[in-house]
Amino acid sequence: MALITWDDKKYSVSVPSIDIQHKKLVDLINKLHNGMMTGTAKSLIKEIITELVDYTKTHFKYEEELLIKCGYDEFEQHKRTHESFIDRIVDFQEQYLKGEILLSIDIINFLRDWLMNHIAGSDKKYSEIMTAKGIK
């Protein structure tokens, strides 16, 4: 069973290109959770973590470019939130790759909670301005 179930009413920002990326992030967290729960080989877990970190960076860059294009008033604060999250997951990735920490339900829950709260809160705030500007 998936850890996170996407719900358009809760999480859609009404910008299809961003919703697709958010769903990919949800899929990666679900994949990581499933890997932990089924005892997937550490080498595969490393690949999932690396993909999650890389894709998160790509998504944030894309989203931030759109926020600049729209002249979003809360851009700087939004970007700082992204940077803080990237710092946390890169730190986790480095520690995991060095064998200093194990993947745990606490880490999975942090990823889930941060992402879903960010989408439902911070990201929903820009939905109206992006749709008004015709961004898809």
PDB file of C-alpha atoms in Angstrom:
ATOM      1  CA  MET A   1       0.000   0.000   0.000  1.00  0.00           C
ATOM      2  CA  ALA A   2       1.232   3.476  -0.884  1.00  0.00           C
ATOM      3  CA  LEU A   3       2.352   5.768   1.904  1.00  0.00           C
ATOM      4  CA  ILE A   4       0.959   8.807   0.075  1.00  0.00           C
ATOM      5  CA  THR A   5      -2.177   8.833  -2.031  1.00  0.00           C
ATOM      6  CA  TRP A   6      -2.486  11.793  -4.383  1.00  0.00           C
ATOM      7  CA  ASP A   7      -5.730  13.728  -4.005  1.00  0.00           C
ATOM      8  CA  ASP A   8      -6.337  16.442  -6.618  1.00  0.00           C
ATOM      9  CA  LYS A   9      -8.680  18.384  -4.339  1.00  0.00           C
ATOM     10  CA  LYS A  10      -6.041  18.582  -1.617  1.00  0.00           C
ATOM     11  CA  TYR A  11      -2.848  18.849  -3.614  1.00  0.00           C
ATOM     12  CA  SER A  12      -3.453  20.084  -7.165  1.00  0.00           C
ATOM     13  CA  VAL A  13      -2.103  23.580  -7.763  1.00  0.00           C
ATOM     14  CA  SER A  14      -4.099  23.792 -11.026  1.00  0.00           C
ATOM     15  CA  VAL A  15      -0.891  24.002 -13.055  1.00  0.00           C
ATOM     16  CA  PRO A  16      -0.647  20.652 -14.874  1.00  0.00           C
ATOM     17  CA  SER A  17       3.129  20.757 -15.413  1.00  0.00           C
ATOM     18  CA  ILE A  18       3.714  21.284 -11.688  1.00  0.00           C
ATOM     19  CA  ASP A  19       1.086  18.735 -10.650  1.00  0.00           C
ATOM     20  CA  ILE A  20       2.858  16.136 -12.809  1.00  0.00           C
ATOM     21  CA  GLN A  21       6.154  16.917 -11.074  1.00  0.00           C
ATOM     22  CA  HIS A  22       4.552  16.807  -7.632  1.00  0.00           C
ATOM     23  CA  LYS A  23       3.077  13.388  -8.449  1.00  0.00           C
ATOM     24  CA  LYS A  24       6.547  12.182  -9.472  1.00  0.00           C
ATOM     25  CA  LEU A  25       7.930  13.320  -6.092  1.00  0.00           C
ATOM     26  CA  VAL A  26       5.083  11.472  -4.357  1.00  0.00           C
ATOM     27  CA  ASP A  27       5.910   8.366  -6.403  1.00  0.00           C
ATOM     28  CA  LEU A  28       9.575   8.566  -5.400  1.00  0.00           C
ATOM     29  CA  ILE A  29       8.734   8.863  -1.697  1.00  0.00           C
ATOM     30  CA  ASN A  30       6.320   5.939  -2.046  1.00  0.00           C
ATOM     31  CA  LYS A  31       9.036   3.958  -3.825  1.00  0.00           C
ATOM     32  CA  LEU A  32      11.506   4.725  -1.029  1.00  0.00           C
ATOM     33  CA  HIS A  33       8.954   3.712   1.608  1.00  0.00           C
ATOM     34  CA  ASN A  34       8.146   0.507  -0.244  1.00  0.00           C
ATOM     35  CA  GLY A  35      11.846  -0.270  -0.569  1.00  0.00           C
ATOM     36  CA  MET A  36      12.355   0.178   3.155  1.00  0.00           C
ATOM     37  CA  MET A  37       9.324  -1.940   4.040  1.00  0.00           C
ATOM     38  CA  THR A  38      10.281  -4.814   1.722  1.00  0.00           C
ATOM     39  CA  GLY A  39      13.986  -4.899   2.539  1.00  0.00           C
ATOM     40  CA  THR A  40      15.133  -3.733  -0.886  1.00  0.00           C
ATOM     41  CA  ALA A  41      18.888  -3.932  -1.430  1.00  0.00           C
ATOM     42  CA  LYS A  42      20.862  -0.956  -0.156  1.00  0.00           C
ATOM     43  CA  SER A  43      22.216  -0.293  -3.658  1.00  0.00           C
ATOM     44  CA  LEU A  44      18.666   0.188  -4.973  1.00  0.00           C
ATOM     45  CA  ILE A  45      17.725   2.376  -2.009  1.00  0.00           C
ATOM     46  CA  LYS A  46      20.761   4.545  -2.811  1.00  0.00           C
ATOM     47  CA  GLU A  47      19.521   4.905  -6.397  1.00  0.00           C
ATOM     48  CA  ILE A  48      16.050   5.940  -5.228  1.00  0.00           C
ATOM     49  CA  ILE A  49      17.487   8.485  -2.779  1.00  0.00           C
ATOM     50  CA  THR A  50      19.736   9.926  -5.480  1.00  0.00           C
ATOM     51  CA  GLU A  51      16.820  10.140  -7.907  1.00  0.00           C
ATOM     52  CA  LEU A  52      14.686  11.829  -5.237  1.00  0.00           C
ATOM     53  CA  VAL A  53      17.370  14.428  -4.477  1.00  0.00           C
ATOM     54  CA  ASP A  54      18.088  15.112  -8.151  1.00  0.00           C
ATOM     55  CA  TYR A  55      14.438  15.313  -9.142  1.00  0.00           C
ATOM     56  CA  THR A  56      13.604  17.563  -6.194  1.00  0.00           C
ATOM     57  CA  LYS A  57      16.326  19.992  -7.301  1.00  0.00           C
ATOM     58  CA  THR A  58      15.012  19.902 -10.879  1.00  0.00           C
ATOM     59  CA  HIS A  59      11.434  20.467  -9.754  1.00  0.00           C
ATOM     60  CA  PHE A  60      12.310  23.347  -7.429  1.00  0.00           C
ATOM     61  CA  LYS A  61      14.330  25.048 -10.184  1.00  0.00           C
ATOM     62  CA  TYR A  62      11.399  24.737 -12.598  1.00  0.00           C
ATOM     63  CA  GLU A  63       8.885  25.989 -10.051  1.00  0.00           C
ATOM     64  CA  GLU A  64      11.099  28.921  -9.057  1.00  0.00           C
ATOM     65  CA  GLU A  65      11.529  29.950 -12.700  1.00  0.00           C
ATOM     66  CA  LEU A  66       7.745  30.067 -13.066  1.00  0.00           C
ATOM     67  CA  LEU A  67       7.392  32.042  -9.829  1.00  0.00           C
ATOM     68  CA  ILE A  68       9.860  34.639 -11.141  1.00  0.00           C
ATOM     69  CA  LYS A  69       8.021  34.766 -14.470  1.00  0.00           C
ATOM     70  CA  CYS A  70       4.768  35.477 -12.603  1.00  0.00           C
ATOM     71  CA  GLY A  71       6.302  38.096 -10.336  1.00  0.00           C
ATOM     72  CA  TYR A  72       5.247  36.100  -7.285  1.00  0.00           C
ATOM     73  CA  ASP A  73       5.441  38.351  -4.195  1.00  0.00           C
ATOM     74  CA  GLU A  74       6.523  35.585  -1.826  1.00  0.00           C
ATOM     75  CA  PHE A  75       9.244  34.236  -4.121  1.00  0.00           C
ATOM     76  CA  GLU A  76      12.215  34.813  -1.793  1.00  0.00           C
ATOM     77  CA  GLN A  77      10.520  33.125   1.152  1.00  0.00           C
ATOM     78  CA  HIS A  78       9.385  30.243  -1.065  1.00  0.00           C
ATOM     79  CA  LYS A  79      12.898  29.792  -2.432  1.00  0.00           C
ATOM     80  CA  ARG A  80      14.380  29.765   1.089  1.00  0.00           C
ATOM     81  CA  THR A  81      11.937  27.017   2.030  1.00  0.00           C
ATOM     82  CA  HIS A  82      13.116  25.011  -0.972  1.00  0.00           C
ATOM     83  CA  GLU A  83      16.773  25.589  -0.103  1.00  0.00           C
ATOM     84  CA  SER A  84      16.226  24.453   3.469  1.00  0.00           C
ATOM     85  CA  PHE A  85      14.563  21.239   2.300  1.00  0.00           C
ATOM     86  CA  ILE A  86      17.323  20.558  -0.230  1.00  0.00           C
ATOM     87  CA  ASP A  87      19.928  21.045   2.511  1.00  0.00           C
ATOM     88  CA  ARG A  88      18.112  18.509   4.701  1.00  0.00           C
ATOM     89  CA  ILE A  89      17.711  15.834   2.042  1.00  0.00           C
ATOM     90  CA  VAL A  90      21.257  16.254   0.706  1.00  0.00           C
ATOM     91  CA  ASP A  91      22.548  15.895   4.268  1.00  0.00           C
ATOM     92  CA  PHE A  92      20.451  12.747   4.678  1.00  0.00           C
ATOM     93  CA  GLN A  93      21.711  11.422   1.332  1.00  0.00           C
ATOM     94  CA  GLU A  94      25.360  12.022   2.258  1.00  0.00           C
ATOM     95  CA  GLN A  95      24.975  10.382   5.659  1.00  0.00           C
ATOM     96  CA  TYR A  96      23.158   7.402   4.147  1.00  0.00           C
ATOM     97  CA  LEU A  97      25.762   6.917   1.404  1.00  0.00           C
ATOM     98  CA  LYS A  98      28.548   6.998   4.015  1.00  0.00           C
ATOM     99  CA  GLY A  99      26.699   4.420   6.112  1.00  0.00           C
ATOM    100  CA  GLU A 100      26.317   6.860   9.005  1.00  0.00           C
ATOM    101  CA  ILE A 101      22.526   6.482   9.179  1.00  0.00           C
ATOM    102  CA  LEU A 102      19.907   3.984   8.087  1.00  0.00           C
ATOM    103  CA  LEU A 103      16.689   4.665   6.263  1.00  0.00           C
ATOM    104  CA  SER A 104      13.982   4.883   8.906  1.00  0.00           C
ATOM    105  CA  ILE A 105      10.277   5.518   9.135  1.00  0.00           C
ATOM    106  CA  ASP A 106      11.135   8.876  10.761  1.00  0.00           C
ATOM    107  CA  ILE A 107      12.987   9.948   7.617  1.00  0.00           C
ATOM    108  CA  ILE A 108      10.199   8.698   5.357  1.00  0.00           C
ATOM    109  CA  ASN A 109       7.590  10.490   7.465  1.00  0.00           C
ATOM    110  CA  PHE A 110       9.634  13.703   7.364  1.00  0.00           C
ATOM    111  CA  LEU A 111       9.787  13.534   3.551  1.00  0.00           C
ATOM    112  CA  ARG A 112       6.068  12.806   3.300  1.00  0.00           C
ATOM    113  CA  ASP A 113       4.994  15.458   5.791  1.00  0.00           C
ATOM    114  CA  TRP A 114       7.249  18.169   4.411  1.00  0.00           C
ATOM    115  CA  LEU A 115       6.245  17.601   0.794  1.00  0.00           C
ATOM    116  CA  MET A 116       2.518  17.271   1.346  1.00  0.00           C
ATOM    117  CA  ASN A 117       2.348  20.233   3.750  1.00  0.00           C
ATOM    118  CA  HIS A 118       4.438  22.324   1.349  1.00  0.00           C
ATOM    119  CA  ILE A 119       2.200  21.506  -1.609  1.00  0.00           C
ATOM    120  CA  ALA A 120      -1.070  21.976   0.297  1.00  0.00           C
ATOM    121  CA  GLY A 121       0.185  25.187   1.930  1.00  0.00           C
ATOM    122  CA  SER A 122       2.949  27.158   0.224  1.00  0.00           C
ATOM    123  CA  ASP A 123       2.417  25.873  -3.305  1.00  0.00           C
ATOM    124  CA  LYS A 124      -1.350  26.335  -3.265  1.00  0.00           C
ATOM    125  CA  LYS A 125      -0.728  30.046  -2.605  1.00  0.00           C
ATOM    126  CA  TYR A 126       0.714  30.604  -6.084  1.00  0.00           C
ATOM    127  CA  SER A 127      -1.969  28.603  -7.885  1.00  0.00           C
ATOM    128  CA  GLU A 128      -4.229  31.552  -8.638  1.00  0.00           C
ATOM    129  CA  ILE A 129      -1.506  33.842  -9.997  1.00  0.00           C
ATOM    130  CA  MET A 130      -0.065  31.123 -12.240  1.00  0.00           C
ATOM    131  CA  THR A 131      -3.436  30.153 -13.671  1.00  0.00           C
ATOM    132  CA  ALA A 132      -4.267  33.843 -14.209  1.00  0.00           C
ATOM    133  CA  LYS A 133      -1.006  34.199 -16.183  1.00  0.00           C
ATOM    134  CA  GLY A 134      -1.956  31.163 -18.302  1.00  0.00           C
ATOM    135  CA  ILE A 135       0.840  28.932 -17.041  1.00  0.00           C
ATOM    136  CA  LYS A 136       0.153  25.285 -17.641  1.00  0.00           C
TER     137      LYS A 136
END
